[in-house]
Amino acid sequence: MSITAKHIDISGLVQGVGFRPFIYRHAKQHDLTGWVRNYTGGVEIHLEGNKADYHKFIDTLRNKAPRASQISKIKENPTDTYHYSSFTIQPSLNGSQKITNISPDIAVCEDCLEDIKKQPRRFRYPFTNCTHCGPRFSIVKDLPYDRKHTTMKDFEMCPDCREEYENVTDRRFHAQPVSCRKCGPIFELIGNKNSLEKKLEYNFDSNLPDSWQLTVGNMQEEYLFANCQLPIANLKKPSTKNTHLLNKLAQSITSGKILALKSIGGFQLIADATNEATIRRLRKIKQRHSKPFAVMFKDLETVKQFARVSNAEAKALQSWRRPIVILREKKSLSKEVNRDFPTLGVVLPYSPLHYLMMEALDTPAIVFTSANLKGQPLISENEKARQLLENNFCDAVLQHNREISHRLDDSIVRIINGKPALIRRARGFVPEPIQMKANVEGVLAMGADLKNSFCTGKDRRAIMSQYVGDLENFDVFHLYQNSIHEFLRLFRVKPEIIACDTHPDYHSSKYAVRLIRKDTNLNGKKPQLVCVQHHHAHIASVMAEHHLDEKVIGVAMDGTGYGDDGKIWGSEFFVNGLESYERHYHLAYLPLPGGEKAIKEPWRVATAVLYQIFGREFLQFPQNRDMAKKDQLSVIKAVQKNLNIHKSCGMGRLFDVAAALLNLLHTSHFDGEGPIKLENITTSAEQSYPFRLENATFNYEPIIRSMVDELRANAPKGTIAARFHNTIIEMIEYGVKKISASEGIKKVALSGGIFQNKYITEKLTARLIKNGMTVYTNEKVPANDGGIALGQMVIADKKKQLCV
């Protein structure tokens, strides 16, 4: 029998997802010999055996790989035959600048959920995991992905866990975070009395063999699922009396307490989602006036009692990524959860502790929000969480002693056109790379200042960071700087090009300049700085995702982006290539009285726009009765004198004006509040308002006049909102058709925060397709500023190619 010998190199997301055990099992199944091992570039395999068996193995490899794995490339090459007698898993190799993909954190699997119900060593153990699930990126400190390079290095495996770890047929073979109650991390519940943490004394309670009880005077606290030294044979099922810690936690939550819980990527504040008084307190603590809270439900069946769930939404909710999914509310939990928003941000449990806690609770859902104060980054350190307790921002802290290496907020998605559209990209997605058409090695893209994520280039992979936040806050900016350096170290990137926004006052742009001054690249030269226009980057992010390197019609709609004329752009119709763009049309500029202040107080923009169109007559309009006349008069005076009046053609600002006209809001408490409220009240009205294209500018005056006329006629607000949306859809369609006719381009890329609007994106896409266009949108990064860095990267790389 002739023997085939092949060397196989597999790149992609193939470490930390059970890939080597999968290879081992199927190599044995197909009677193949050789070996498999991790190395910093991926997984490599040496195979020897019958040619037919080899092809069966390759077919299995391509079609039945582990659920969280993603194979980017399989390279097969003939090699020497060594006549191995068996198939083995060899130790990992290290030392190369080439790196493999690191797995995002994976929601707990069904097998592990069974283990915490039945397996003595893991009965109710909240750190249970295997090769198919559990923490990954959040615990990684270095590559390759081995236990010694994670925050589990300090927890020495017990003999039983070691046996599982070394048994190639076991589900926990080389599961780097593997542990049990005898050897793994522990949770600690810390209570609060008069906002002061108490010193705890350890006393073992034999009635609770899976926990340590801690006593302070007449107060009792407990370690949860501790490092128990009792023989497994002596363990009994823990008591289900009210003294059990899980029941104590449940009682605290249902009685109105707020708990800071250390989750996979950081601390969460949790509270009973039906307790209005508690949620009002939580809003006060987080200074969160109107932005909805996310909620966690026990299971999909319970979700369906309170929200409408499509098949695509159910699939996203139950996926191994476990994002927060924006759903339409059906039944209210509490008006304080979403404060008149008709949507719910819903997440299902993704760690064993979440499941255990939700089972113990006598409430359908809990508020599940990041444990950080307004403008601060997500808390991941135990010490900072205890400061929340000391300042009475929570009533207890449930912390554990496993370090979080990379803090990660929960990701957020919304189903648009039947597919998940990312609103925030973090846990479950990061650091999964976006495969690029060109080699982007050595490119660092800084991102924007709002909703920041940055991006590092490694060969043909763009590795986006997790959501960092808004860089105007000192602590967030400090996290941003540290995260950049950590990514560069972890992924072995030495920047040759640094790309940033053209806005001269962006913190990200200023930091790029600082990096250029102090860094040198591999050749001993300073990295090259490439400044990228904001909306060019938006469109390029779509092009990068879909491997487009040609002229497209780019439509970028958002609130703010620095323009080439020094004004604020945000309603851009481009003929867009990666190397350059031509601006064809945009919205007429709106006045922003007070500049940045007008963005946070949309009534100012509305007042200035109404004054421009109607003069002082608008002050007498019935719909203007909720406006403060004194404040409006001061704005009018500023407009008359052109005093501190900035100019913006951001589509988000026109949405703000429409929302203010309908009295949906006068002050914005979070980014995008006006546009979101406007979308939420839309009905199924088909009509639209007139608009005019004059000198490459879309005049919004006919739209505002029509809205005012309908308000005077007491038309329903939902109808007016729908017609406003329809008008924007027709405006974009009209602009795209005109450019297509003149330029002969049929490919359209849509990006910017406005395209997170489900109503607009779905209806516009359908109309453009009907007109013979091929429409591309963001799918792997957010359409908002969280995806900007990807566009910056591909533009900078293209300019590098042109200079060679």
mmCIF file with all atom_site columns, N, CA, C and O in Angstrom, residues 473-500:
data_model
loop_
_atom_site.group_PDB
_atom_site.id
_atom_site.type_symbol
_atom_site.label_atom_id
_atom_site.label_alt_id
_atom_site.label_comp_id
_atom_site.label_asym_id
_atom_site.label_entity_id
_atom_site.label_seq_id
_atom_site.pdbx_PDB_ins_code
_atom_site.Cartn_x
_atom_site.Cartn_y
_atom_site.Cartn_z
_atom_site.occupancy
_atom_site.B_iso_or_equiv
_atom_site.pdbx_formal_charge
_atom_site.auth_seq_id
_atom_site.auth_comp_id
_atom_site.auth_asym_id
_atom_site.auth_atom_id
_atom_site.pdbx_PDB_model_num
ATOM 1   N N  . ASN A 1 473 ? -12.498 61.174 28.408 1.00 0.00 ? 473 ASN A N  1
ATOM 2   C CA . ASN A 1 473 ? -12.294 60.897 29.828 1.00 0.00 ? 473 ASN A CA 1
ATOM 3   C C  . ASN A 1 473 ? -10.860 60.432 30.074 1.00 0.00 ? 473 ASN A C  1
ATOM 4   O O  . ASN A 1 473 ? -10.348 59.567 29.354 1.00 0.00 ? 473 ASN A O  1
ATOM 5   N N  . PHE A 1 474 ? -10.221 60.975 31.091 1.00 0.00 ? 474 PHE A N  1
ATOM 6   C CA . PHE A 1 474 ? -8.808  60.691 31.345 1.00 0.00 ? 474 PHE A CA 1
ATOM 7   C C  . PHE A 1 474 ? -8.556  59.197 31.551 1.00 0.00 ? 474 PHE A C  1
ATOM 8   O O  . PHE A 1 474 ? -7.607  58.631 30.992 1.00 0.00 ? 474 PHE A O  1
ATOM 9   N N  . ASP A 1 475 ? -9.382  58.543 32.370 1.00 0.00 ? 475 ASP A N  1
ATOM 10  C CA . ASP A 1 475 ? -9.146  57.131 32.671 1.00 0.00 ? 475 ASP A CA 1
ATOM 11  C C  . ASP A 1 475 ? -9.351  56.252 31.443 1.00 0.00 ? 475 ASP A C  1
ATOM 12  O O  . ASP A 1 475 ? -8.647  55.249 31.264 1.00 0.00 ? 475 ASP A O  1
ATOM 13  N N  . VAL A 1 476 ? -10.328 56.599 30.606 1.00 0.00 ? 476 VAL A N  1
ATOM 14  C CA . VAL A 1 476 ? -10.546 55.843 29.368 1.00 0.00 ? 476 VAL A CA 1
ATOM 15  C C  . VAL A 1 476 ? -9.356  56.034 28.432 1.00 0.00 ? 476 VAL A C  1
ATOM 16  O O  . VAL A 1 476 ? -8.874  55.075 27.808 1.00 0.00 ? 476 VAL A O  1
ATOM 17  N N  . PHE A 1 477 ? -8.861  57.262 28.353 1.00 0.00 ? 477 PHE A N  1
ATOM 18  C CA . PHE A 1 477 ? -7.710  57.530 27.488 1.00 0.00 ? 477 PHE A CA 1
ATOM 19  C C  . PHE A 1 477 ? -6.471  56.787 27.989 1.00 0.00 ? 477 PHE A C  1
ATOM 20  O O  . PHE A 1 477 ? -5.678  56.270 27.187 1.00 0.00 ? 477 PHE A O  1
ATOM 21  N N  . HIS A 1 478 ? -6.317  56.698 29.295 1.00 0.00 ? 478 HIS A N  1
ATOM 22  C CA . HIS A 1 478 ? -5.192  55.952 29.873 1.00 0.00 ? 478 HIS A CA 1
ATOM 23  C C  . HIS A 1 478 ? -5.320  54.472 29.505 1.00 0.00 ? 478 HIS A C  1
ATOM 24  O O  . HIS A 1 478 ? -4.317  53.822 29.133 1.00 0.00 ? 478 HIS A O  1
ATOM 25  N N  . LEU A 1 479 ? -6.532  53.918 29.602 1.00 0.00 ? 479 LEU A N  1
ATOM 26  C CA . LEU A 1 479 ? -6.773  52.536 29.203 1.00 0.00 ? 479 LEU A CA 1
ATOM 27  C C  . LEU A 1 479 ? -6.448  52.343 27.727 1.00 0.00 ? 479 LEU A C  1
ATOM 28  O O  . LEU A 1 479 ? -5.852  51.335 27.325 1.00 0.00 ? 479 LEU A O  1
ATOM 29  N N  . TYR A 1 480 ? -6.846  53.303 26.915 1.00 0.00 ? 480 TYR A N  1
ATOM 30  C CA . TYR A 1 480 ? -6.595  53.273 25.472 1.00 0.00 ? 480 TYR A CA 1
ATOM 31  C C  . TYR A 1 480 ? -5.096  53.162 25.185 1.00 0.00 ? 480 TYR A C  1
ATOM 32  O O  . TYR A 1 480 ? -4.660  52.303 24.395 1.00 0.00 ? 480 TYR A O  1
ATOM 33  N N  . GLN A 1 481 ? -4.297  53.991 25.832 1.00 0.00 ? 481 GLN A N  1
ATOM 34  C CA . GLN A 1 481 ? -2.853  53.954 25.616 1.00 0.00 ? 481 GLN A CA 1
ATOM 35  C C  . GLN A 1 481 ? -2.267  52.603 26.029 1.00 0.00 ? 481 GLN A C  1
ATOM 36  O O  . GLN A 1 481 ? -1.476  51.995 25.297 1.00 0.00 ? 481 GLN A O  1
ATOM 37  N N  . ASN A 1 482 ? -2.667  52.118 27.199 1.00 0.00 ? 482 ASN A N  1
ATOM 38  C CA . ASN A 1 482 ? -2.154  50.835 27.683 1.00 0.00 ? 482 ASN A CA 1
ATOM 39  C C  . ASN A 1 482 ? -2.572  49.686 26.776 1.00 0.00 ? 482 ASN A C  1
ATOM 40  O O  . ASN A 1 482 ? -1.797  48.761 26.514 1.00 0.00 ? 482 ASN A O  1
ATOM 41  N N  . SER A 1 483 ? -3.818  49.746 26.292 1.00 0.00 ? 483 SER A N  1
ATOM 42  C CA . SER A 1 483 ? -4.339  48.671 25.437 1.00 0.00 ? 483 SER A CA 1
ATOM 43  C C  . SER A 1 483 ? -3.598  48.617 24.107 1.00 0.00 ? 483 SER A C  1
ATOM 44  O O  . SER A 1 483 ? -3.324  47.534 23.584 1.00 0.00 ? 483 SER A O  1
ATOM 45  N N  . ILE A 1 484 ? -3.264  49.774 23.556 1.00 0.00 ? 484 ILE A N  1
ATOM 46  C CA . ILE A 1 484 ? -2.503  49.808 22.301 1.00 0.00 ? 484 ILE A CA 1
ATOM 47  C C  . ILE A 1 484 ? -1.154  49.113 22.486 1.00 0.00 ? 484 ILE A C  1
ATOM 48  O O  . ILE A 1 484 ? -0.763  48.241 21.690 1.00 0.00 ? 484 ILE A O  1
ATOM 49  N N  . HIS A 1 485 ? -0.449  49.463 23.534 1.00 0.00 ? 485 HIS A N  1
ATOM 50  C CA . HIS A 1 485 ? 0.868   48.865 23.760 1.00 0.00 ? 485 HIS A CA 1
ATOM 51  C C  . HIS A 1 485 ? 0.750   47.365 24.047 1.00 0.00 ? 485 HIS A C  1
ATOM 52  O O  . HIS A 1 485 ? 1.622   46.584 23.616 1.00 0.00 ? 485 HIS A O  1
ATOM 53  N N  . GLU A 1 486 ? -0.298  46.964 24.723 1.00 0.00 ? 486 GLU A N  1
ATOM 54  C CA . GLU A 1 486 ? -0.502  45.542 25.001 1.00 0.00 ? 486 GLU A CA 1
ATOM 55  C C  . GLU A 1 486 ? -0.783  44.774 23.713 1.00 0.00 ? 486 GLU A C  1
ATOM 56  O O  . GLU A 1 486 ? -0.252  43.670 23.509 1.00 0.00 ? 486 GLU A O  1
ATOM 57  N N  . PHE A 1 487 ? -1.595  45.318 22.827 1.00 0.00 ? 487 PHE A N  1
ATOM 58  C CA . PHE A 1 487 ? -1.873  44.660 21.549 1.00 0.00 ? 487 PHE A CA 1
ATOM 59  C C  . PHE A 1 487 ? -0.601  44.555 20.707 1.00 0.00 ? 487 PHE A C  1
ATOM 60  O O  . PHE A 1 487 ? -0.348  43.510 20.082 1.00 0.00 ? 487 PHE A O  1
ATOM 61  N N  . LEU A 1 488 ? 0.170   45.620 20.663 1.00 0.00 ? 488 LEU A N  1
ATOM 62  C CA . LEU A 1 488 ? 1.409   45.593 19.880 1.00 0.00 ? 488 LEU A CA 1
ATOM 63  C C  . LEU A 1 488 ? 2.358   44.517 20.399 1.00 0.00 ? 488 LEU A C  1
ATOM 64  O O  . LEU A 1 488 ? 3.006   43.800 19.617 1.00 0.00 ? 488 LEU A O  1
ATOM 65  N N  . ARG A 1 489 ? 2.430   44.378 21.723 1.00 0.00 ? 489 ARG A N  1
ATOM 66  C CA . ARG A 1 489 ? 3.297   43.351 22.310 1.00 0.00 ? 489 ARG A CA 1
ATOM 67  C C  . ARG A 1 489 ? 2.749   41.950 22.055 1.00 0.00 ? 489 ARG A C  1
ATOM 68  O O  . ARG A 1 489 ? 3.461   41.054 21.595 1.00 0.00 ? 489 ARG A O  1
ATOM 69  N N  . LEU A 1 490 ? 1.463   41.772 22.353 1.00 0.00 ? 490 LEU A N  1
ATOM 70  C CA . LEU A 1 490 ? 0.848   40.453 22.277 1.00 0.00 ? 490 LEU A CA 1
ATOM 71  C C  . LEU A 1 490 ? 0.875   39.906 20.855 1.00 0.00 ? 490 LEU A C  1
ATOM 72  O O  . LEU A 1 490 ? 1.184   38.725 20.639 1.00 0.00 ? 490 LEU A O  1
ATOM 73  N N  . PHE A 1 491 ? 0.566   40.762 19.893 1.00 0.00 ? 491 PHE A N  1
ATOM 74  C CA . PHE A 1 491 ? 0.483   40.310 18.506 1.00 0.00 ? 491 PHE A CA 1
ATOM 75  C C  . PHE A 1 491 ? 1.763   40.577 17.717 1.00 0.00 ? 491 PHE A C  1
ATOM 76  O O  . PHE A 1 491 ? 1.796   40.433 16.501 1.00 0.00 ? 491 PHE A O  1
ATOM 77  N N  . ARG A 1 492 ? 2.820   41.000 18.442 1.00 0.00 ? 492 ARG A N  1
ATOM 78  C CA . ARG A 1 492 ? 4.151   41.147 17.859 1.00 0.00 ? 492 ARG A CA 1
ATOM 79  C C  . ARG A 1 492 ? 4.135   42.069 16.641 1.00 0.00 ? 492 ARG A C  1
ATOM 80  O O  . ARG A 1 492 ? 4.599   41.716 15.549 1.00 0.00 ? 492 ARG A O  1
ATOM 81  N N  . VAL A 1 493 ? 3.590   43.254 16.852 1.00 0.00 ? 493 VAL A N  1
ATOM 82  C CA . VAL A 1 493 ? 3.477   44.256 15.789 1.00 0.00 ? 493 VAL A CA 1
ATOM 83  C C  . VAL A 1 493 ? 4.421   45.417 16.095 1.00 0.00 ? 493 VAL A C  1
ATOM 84  O O  . VAL A 1 493 ? 4.400   45.966 17.198 1.00 0.00 ? 493 VAL A O  1
ATOM 85  N N  . LYS A 1 494 ? 5.237   45.778 15.137 1.00 0.00 ? 494 LYS A N  1
ATOM 86  C CA . LYS A 1 494 ? 6.088   46.968 15.230 1.00 0.00 ? 494 LYS A CA 1
ATOM 87  C C  . LYS A 1 494 ? 5.591   47.950 14.175 1.00 0.00 ? 494 LYS A C  1
ATOM 88  O O  . LYS A 1 494 ? 5.778   47.731 12.977 1.00 0.00 ? 494 LYS A O  1
ATOM 89  N N  . PRO A 1 495 ? 4.920   49.019 14.579 1.00 0.00 ? 495 PRO A N  1
ATOM 90  C CA . PRO A 1 495 ? 4.267   49.897 13.599 1.00 0.00 ? 495 PRO A CA 1
ATOM 91  C C  . PRO A 1 495 ? 5.253   50.537 12.616 1.00 0.00 ? 495 PRO A C  1
ATOM 92  O O  . PRO A 1 495 ? 6.289   51.074 13.011 1.00 0.00 ? 495 PRO A O  1
ATOM 93  N N  . GLU A 1 496 ? 4.908   50.429 11.344 1.00 0.00 ? 496 GLU A N  1
ATOM 94  C CA . GLU A 1 496 ? 5.617   51.146 10.295 1.00 0.00 ? 496 GLU A CA 1
ATOM 95  C C  . GLU A 1 496 ? 4.781   52.315 9.780  1.00 0.00 ? 496 GLU A C  1
ATOM 96  O O  . GLU A 1 496 ? 5.309   53.280 9.254  1.00 0.00 ? 496 GLU A O  1
ATOM 97  N N  . ILE A 1 497 ? 3.465   52.184 9.948  1.00 0.00 ? 497 ILE A N  1
ATOM 98  C CA . ILE A 1 497 ? 2.525   53.239 9.570  1.00 0.00 ? 497 ILE A CA 1
ATOM 99  C C  . ILE A 1 497 ? 1.533   53.406 10.714 1.00 0.00 ? 497 ILE A C  1
ATOM 100 O O  . ILE A 1 497 ? 1.016   52.410 11.234 1.00 0.00 ? 497 ILE A O  1
ATOM 101 N N  . ILE A 1 498 ? 1.269   54.632 11.108 1.00 0.00 ? 498 ILE A N  1
ATOM 102 C CA . ILE A 1 498 ? 0.232   54.915 12.099 1.00 0.00 ? 498 ILE A CA 1
ATOM 103 C C  . ILE A 1 498 ? -0.816  55.803 11.434 1.00 0.00 ? 498 ILE A C  1
ATOM 104 O O  . ILE A 1 498 ? -0.494  56.882 10.915 1.00 0.00 ? 498 ILE A O  1
ATOM 105 N N  . ALA A 1 499 ? -2.046  55.319 11.424 1.00 0.00 ? 499 ALA A N  1
ATOM 106 C CA . ALA A 1 499 ? -3.147  56.040 10.776 1.00 0.00 ? 499 ALA A CA 1
ATOM 107 C C  . ALA A 1 499 ? -4.052  56.644 11.832 1.00 0.00 ? 499 ALA A C  1
ATOM 108 O O  . ALA A 1 499 ? -4.371  55.994 12.841 1.00 0.00 ? 499 ALA A O  1
ATOM 109 N N  . CYS A 1 500 ? -4.489  57.872 11.590 1.00 0.00 ? 500 CYS A N  1
ATOM 110 C CA . CYS A 1 500 ? -5.376  58.538 12.543 1.00 0.00 ? 500 CYS A CA 1
ATOM 111 C C  . CYS A 1 500 ? -6.368  59.423 11.804 1.00 0.00 ? 500 CYS A C  1
ATOM 112 O O  . CYS A 1 500 ? -6.266  59.630 10.593 1.00 0.00 ? 500 CYS A O  1
#
